[in-house]
Coordinates of C-alpha atoms and ligand atoms in Angstrom, one line a residue:
X213 CA 247.2 211.6 146.2
X214 CA 246.8 209.9 142.8
X215 CA 249.3 211.3 140.4
X216 CA 246.9 211.4 137.5
X217 CA 244.5 213.5 139.5
X218 CA 247.2 216.0 140.2
X219 CA 248.1 216.0 136.6
X220 CA 244.5 216.8 135.6
X221 CA 244.2 219.6 138.1
X222 CA 247.4 221.3 136.9
X223 CA 247.3 220.8 133.2
X224 CA 246.7 224.0 131.2
X225 CA 243.3 223.7 129.5
X226 CA 240.7 225.7 127.6
X227 CA 237.0 225.8 128.5
X228 CA 235.0 226.2 125.3
X229 CA 231.5 225.4 126.4
X230 CA 230.2 227.4 129.4
X231 CA 227.2 229.6 129.7
X232 CA 227.7 232.8 131.7
X233 CA 224.0 232.9 132.7
X234 CA 224.4 229.2 133.7
X235 CA 227.2 229.8 136.2
X236 CA 225.5 231.9 138.8
X237 CA 226.4 230.2 142.1
X238 CA 223.3 230.0 144.5
X239 CA 224.9 232.4 147.0
X240 CA 225.6 235.0 144.3
X241 CA 222.1 234.5 142.8
X242 CA 220.6 235.4 146.2
X243 CA 222.9 238.4 146.6
X244 CA 221.9 239.7 143.1
X245 CA 218.2 239.0 143.7
X246 CA 218.4 241.2 146.9
X247 CA 220.4 243.9 145.2
X248 CA 217.9 244.1 142.3
X249 CA 214.7 243.5 144.3
X250 CA 213.9 240.3 142.4
X251 CA 211.9 237.7 144.1
X252 CA 213.1 234.1 143.6
X253 CA 210.9 231.0 143.9
X254 CA 213.3 229.4 146.4
X255 CA 213.7 230.3 150.1
X256 CA 217.4 230.0 150.3
X257 CA 220.5 229.0 148.4
X258 CA 220.2 225.5 149.9
X259 CA 216.6 225.2 148.6
X260 CA 217.9 226.3 145.2
X261 CA 220.6 223.6 145.3
X262 CA 217.9 221.1 146.2
X263 CA 216.0 222.1 143.1
X264 CA 218.9 221.0 140.9
X265 CA 217.3 217.8 139.8
X266 CA 216.5 217.5 136.1
X267 CA 214.5 215.1 133.9
X268 CA 215.7 216.5 130.6
X269 CA 217.1 219.6 128.9
X270 CA 213.7 221.5 129.1
X271 CA 213.4 221.0 132.8
X272 CA 216.9 222.4 133.3
X273 CA 216.1 225.3 130.9
X274 CA 213.0 226.3 132.9
X275 CA 215.2 226.7 136.0
X276 CA 218.0 228.4 134.1
X277 CA 215.7 231.0 132.7
X278 CA 214.2 231.6 136.1
X279 CA 217.7 232.3 137.5
X280 CA 218.4 234.7 134.6
X281 CA 216.0 237.2 136.2
X282 CA 218.6 238.3 138.7
X283 CA 220.9 239.6 136.0
X284 CA 219.7 243.1 135.4
X285 CA 222.5 245.6 135.6
X286 CA 226.0 245.9 134.0
X287 CA 227.6 245.2 137.4
X288 CA 225.6 241.9 137.7
X289 CA 227.0 240.6 134.4
X290 CA 230.4 241.7 135.5
X291 CA 230.2 240.0 138.9
X292 CA 229.0 236.6 137.5
X293 CA 231.5 236.6 134.8
X294 CA 234.4 237.6 137.0
X295 CA 233.5 235.0 139.7
X296 CA 233.5 232.3 137.0
X297 CA 236.9 233.3 135.7
X298 CA 238.4 233.3 139.2
X299 CA 237.0 229.8 139.6
X300 CA 238.2 228.6 136.2
X301 CA 241.7 230.0 136.8
X302 CA 241.9 227.8 139.9
X303 CA 241.2 224.9 137.6
X304 CA 244.1 226.0 135.4
X305 CA 241.9 227.1 132.6
X306 CA 244.2 229.3 130.5
X307 CA 241.6 230.2 127.8
X308 CA 237.8 230.5 128.4
X309 CA 235.4 231.0 125.5
X310 CA 232.1 231.8 127.1
X311 CA 228.5 231.9 125.8
X312 CA 225.9 234.4 126.7
X313 CA 222.4 234.5 125.2
X314 CA 221.3 238.2 125.1
X315 CA 217.7 237.5 123.8
X316 CA 216.7 236.5 127.4
X317 CA 217.7 239.8 128.7
X318 CA 216.8 242.2 125.9
X319 CA 213.2 241.0 126.0
X320 CA 213.1 242.1 129.7
X321 CA 214.4 245.5 128.9
X322 CA 218.0 245.1 129.9
X323 CA 220.1 247.3 127.6
X324 CA 222.4 245.1 125.4
X325 CA 225.3 247.5 126.0
X326 CA 225.0 246.8 129.8
X327 CA 225.2 243.1 129.2
X328 CA 228.1 243.1 126.8
X329 CA 230.1 245.9 128.6
X330 CA 229.6 244.1 131.9
X331 CA 231.0 240.8 130.5
X332 CA 233.8 242.5 128.6
X333 CA 234.8 244.5 131.7
X334 CA 235.2 241.3 133.7
X335 CA 237.2 239.8 130.8
X336 CA 239.6 242.7 130.8
X337 CA 240.1 242.7 134.5
X338 CA 240.5 238.9 134.6
X339 CA 243.0 239.0 131.8
X340 CA 245.0 241.6 133.7
X341 CA 244.8 240.2 137.2
X342 CA 244.7 236.4 136.5
X343 CA 246.4 236.2 133.1
X344 CA 243.5 234.1 131.7
X345 CA 242.7 234.5 128.0
X346 CA 239.0 235.1 127.2
X347 CA 236.6 235.1 124.3
X348 CA 232.9 236.0 124.0
X349 CA 230.4 233.8 122.1
X350 CA 227.0 235.3 121.5
X351 CA 224.5 232.6 121.7
X352 CA 221.1 232.7 119.9
X353 CA 218.0 230.7 120.8
X354 CA 216.8 228.0 118.5
X355 CA 213.3 227.9 120.1
X356 CA 212.9 231.5 118.7
X357 CA 212.6 232.4 115.0
X358 CA 215.4 232.9 112.4
X359 CA 214.2 236.5 112.1
X360 CA 214.8 236.9 115.9
X361 CA 218.4 235.6 115.5
X362 CA 219.0 238.0 112.5
X363 CA 217.7 240.9 114.6
X364 CA 220.1 240.0 117.4
X365 CA 223.0 239.8 114.9
X366 CA 222.3 243.4 113.8
X367 CA 222.2 244.5 117.5
X368 CA 225.6 243.0 118.4
X369 CA 227.4 244.4 115.3
X370 CA 228.8 247.4 117.3
X371 CA 230.8 244.9 119.4
X372 CA 231.9 242.7 116.5
X373 CA 235.6 243.1 117.3
X374 CA 235.0 241.7 120.8
X375 CA 233.0 238.7 119.7
X376 CA 234.9 235.6 118.7
X377 CA 231.9 233.5 117.5
X378 CA 228.2 233.2 117.2
X379 CA 226.5 230.1 118.7
X380 CA 223.1 228.7 119.3
X381 CA 221.5 226.9 122.2
X382 CA 218.1 226.4 123.9
X383 CA 215.5 223.7 123.5
X384 CA 216.9 221.4 120.8
X385 CA 213.9 219.3 119.7
X386 CA 212.0 220.1 117.5
X387 CA 214.2 222.9 116.2
X388 CA 216.7 221.4 113.7
X389 CA 219.8 223.3 112.7
X390 CA 218.4 223.6 109.1
X391 CA 215.8 226.1 110.5
X392 CA 218.7 228.6 110.7
X393 CA 220.6 227.9 107.5
X394 CA 220.2 231.5 106.3
X395 CA 221.2 233.0 109.6
X396 CA 224.4 231.0 109.8
X397 CA 225.2 231.9 106.2
X398 CA 224.8 235.6 107.1
X399 CA 227.1 235.1 110.2
X400 CA 229.7 233.5 108.1
X401 CA 229.5 236.2 105.4
X402 CA 230.1 238.8 108.1
X403 CA 233.3 237.0 109.1
X404 CA 232.1 235.3 112.3
X405 CA 233.1 231.9 113.3
X406 CA 230.1 229.8 114.3
X407 CA 229.1 226.9 116.5
X408 CA 225.8 225.3 117.5
X409 CA 224.5 223.0 120.2
X410 CA 223.5 219.8 118.3
X411 CA 223.2 216.2 119.1
X412 CA 222.7 216.7 122.8
X413 CA 219.1 215.5 123.0
X414 CA 218.6 215.7 119.3
X415 CA 219.5 213.0 116.8
X416 CA 222.7 212.5 114.7
X417 CA 221.0 214.1 111.8
X418 CA 221.0 217.4 113.7
X419 CA 224.8 217.1 113.9
X420 CA 224.9 216.3 110.2
X421 CA 222.8 219.4 109.4
X422 CA 225.1 221.6 111.5
X423 CA 228.1 220.4 109.5
X424 CA 226.6 220.2 106.0
X425 CA 223.9 222.9 106.0
X426 CA 225.3 225.4 108.5
X427 CA 229.0 224.7 108.0
X428 CA 229.8 225.5 111.6
X429 CA 233.4 225.6 112.9
X430 CA 232.5 223.7 116.1
X431 CA 229.7 221.5 117.5
X432 CA 228.6 221.9 121.1
X433 CA 227.8 218.5 122.6
X434 CA 227.4 216.5 119.3
X435 CA 227.6 213.1 121.1
X436 CA 224.7 211.8 119.1
X437 CA 227.0 211.6 116.0
X438 CA 228.2 208.2 117.1
X439 CA 225.1 206.5 115.7
X440 CA 226.3 207.6 112.2
X441 CA 229.7 206.2 111.3
X442 CA 230.0 208.2 108.1
X443 CA 229.3 211.4 110.0
X444 CA 232.0 210.5 112.6
X445 CA 234.4 209.9 109.8
X446 CA 233.5 213.3 108.4
X447 CA 234.1 215.0 111.8
X448 CA 237.5 213.3 112.0
X449 CA 238.5 214.2 108.4
X450 CA 237.5 217.8 108.7
X451 CA 238.7 218.1 112.3
X452 CA 235.5 219.7 113.5
X453 CA 235.7 219.8 117.3
X454 CA 233.0 218.7 119.7
X455 CA 232.7 220.5 123.0
X456 CA 231.4 217.7 125.1
X457 CA 230.0 218.2 128.7
X458 CA 230.0 214.8 130.3
X459 CA 228.5 215.7 133.7
X460 CA 225.8 217.9 132.1
X461 CA 224.9 214.9 129.9
X462 CA 224.4 212.7 132.9
X463 CA 222.5 215.3 134.9
X464 CA 220.1 216.0 132.0
X465 CA 219.5 212.3 131.3
X466 CA 221.1 212.4 127.9
X467 CA 223.3 209.5 128.9
X468 CA 222.2 207.2 131.8
X469 CA 225.5 207.3 133.6
X470 CA 229.1 208.4 133.2
X471 CA 230.4 204.9 132.8
X472 CA 228.5 204.6 129.5
X473 CA 229.3 208.1 128.3
X474 CA 230.6 208.1 124.7
X475 CA 233.6 210.4 125.4
X476 CA 236.1 207.6 125.2
X477 CA 234.6 206.2 122.0
X478 CA 234.8 209.7 120.4
X479 CA 238.4 210.0 121.5
X480 CA 239.3 206.6 120.2
X481 CA 237.6 207.3 116.9
X482 CA 239.9 210.3 116.4
X483 CA 237.3 213.1 116.9
X484 CA 238.7 216.4 118.2
X485 CA 236.8 216.1 121.4
X486 CA 237.0 218.4 124.5
X487 CA 235.7 218.3 128.1
X488 CA 233.6 221.2 129.4
X489 CA 231.3 222.1 132.2
X490 CA 228.3 223.7 130.4
X491 CA 226.5 225.2 133.5
X492 CA 228.7 224.2 136.4
X493 CA 226.7 225.1 139.5
X494 CA 223.5 223.5 138.1
X495 CA 225.4 220.3 137.4
X496 CA 227.7 220.3 140.4
X497 CA 231.0 220.2 138.5
X498 CA 233.4 222.7 137.1
X499 CA 235.8 221.7 134.4
X500 CA 238.4 219.8 136.6
X501 CA 235.6 217.9 138.2
X502 CA 234.4 216.9 134.8
X503 CA 237.9 215.7 133.9
X504 CA 238.3 213.9 137.2
X505 CA 235.0 212.0 137.1
X506 CA 235.6 211.0 133.5
X507 CA 239.1 209.8 134.3
X508 CA 237.9 207.7 137.2
X509 CA 234.9 206.3 135.4
X510 CA 236.2 205.8 131.9
X511 CA 239.7 204.9 133.0
X512 CA 241.5 207.6 131.1
X513 CA 245.3 207.4 131.1
X514 CA 247.8 210.3 131.0
X515 CA 247.8 210.0 127.2
X516 CA 244.0 210.6 127.0
X517 CA 244.0 213.4 129.5
X518 CA 246.8 215.1 127.6
X519 CA 244.9 214.6 124.3
X520 CA 241.7 216.2 125.7
X521 CA 243.6 219.2 127.1
X522 CA 245.5 219.6 123.8
X523 CA 242.3 219.3 121.9
X524 CA 240.8 222.1 123.9
X525 CA 243.5 224.5 123.0
X526 CA 243.6 223.4 119.4
X527 CA 239.8 223.7 119.1
X528 CA 239.8 227.3 120.5
X529 CA 239.2 230.3 118.4
X530 CA 242.5 231.8 119.4
X531 CA 244.8 233.4 116.9
X532 CA 247.6 231.1 115.7
X533 CA 250.4 232.7 117.7
X534 CA 248.6 232.5 121.0
X535 CA 247.4 229.0 120.3
X536 CA 250.9 227.8 119.6
X537 CA 252.2 229.5 122.8
X538 CA 249.5 227.8 124.9
X539 CA 250.3 224.4 123.3
X540 CA 254.0 224.9 124.2
X541 CA 253.0 225.7 127.7
X542 CA 251.0 222.5 127.8
X543 CA 254.0 220.5 126.4
X544 CA 256.3 222.0 129.0
X545 CA 253.8 221.1 131.8
X546 CA 253.7 217.4 130.5
X547 CA 257.5 217.2 130.1
X548 CA 258.0 218.5 133.6
X549 CA 255.3 216.5 135.4
Ligands
HPA604 N1 221.8 222.9 125.8 C1 221.0 223.9 125.2 N2 221.0 225.1 125.7 C2 221.7 225.4 126.8 C3 222.4 224.4 127.4 C4 222.5 223.1 126.9 O1 223.2 222.2 127.4 N3 223.0 225.0 128.5 C5 222.6 226.3 128.5 N4 221.8 226.5 127.5
ZN605 ZN1 225.5 224.3 126.5

């Protein structure tokens, strides 16, 4: 067995870009559909797996929102979240900051309290049984209005202490970050850390707007920034992390193949770049598989793998003491390996 592959599997890492409603494994999706009397447009889990072929972000989102229909009750949110955390723990994820987008579910009549309490229940149990650290990011939809995002913000306030950040995802073009400048200003004024998907399918200017107009703490994806050298310099100078999802980018046709993925260029430029899985069953790769494929294709050395894992912990929204403890754990792992 290649030593660097073992090193990747075992290194403590944080996952900062993963959507709870995007991690329903096909078997679990069918179990939940049956439990809730929801009919799915696929005959079997295998047929669903066969449908995982995407032309672009929108074609993926169509399938993703279809799959969301099986999440109805508190127990469903618990089950999908807990299953992911077990799987992530096996990849030596020590910190998981997970997105969920409540607007999808609220509009179908799912009580927000069931959604949030289901997820938080799984967080609590996984923290206790697996020792994994967790954080919840509430994701808003950019294809909806700013007023909708502000409404959601009011609705989640009772759980403010349990929410580490507010994010934004969904169809990127033609919804520039600047459309939500007021929303993000309100989030910041209320003490939330913020992040936004930008520069996935959208242009580098969307990343610039996220930094300059929204003043977010992290950019999700962000790979389009490379076409703007001044913007890259700004990301480096201000140490604004990018949560990059390499296999997702290939599966959605954002980059033609992994061997031309800009991850290595971003790393070499000094950007605080991290590796993440986005929606692992849909793209066929959890976080270690993302690391392994990048290592094999982009010829990452121990030094780069360590930098990527270190960045993930540095870029997390953890309190300073816990962050330092996890970085020490990472250093101890590297020294021992
Ligand atoms: N981009 C935008 N929205 C999303 C994604 C993504 O990669 N995954 C889940 N929702
Ligand atoms: Zn995403």
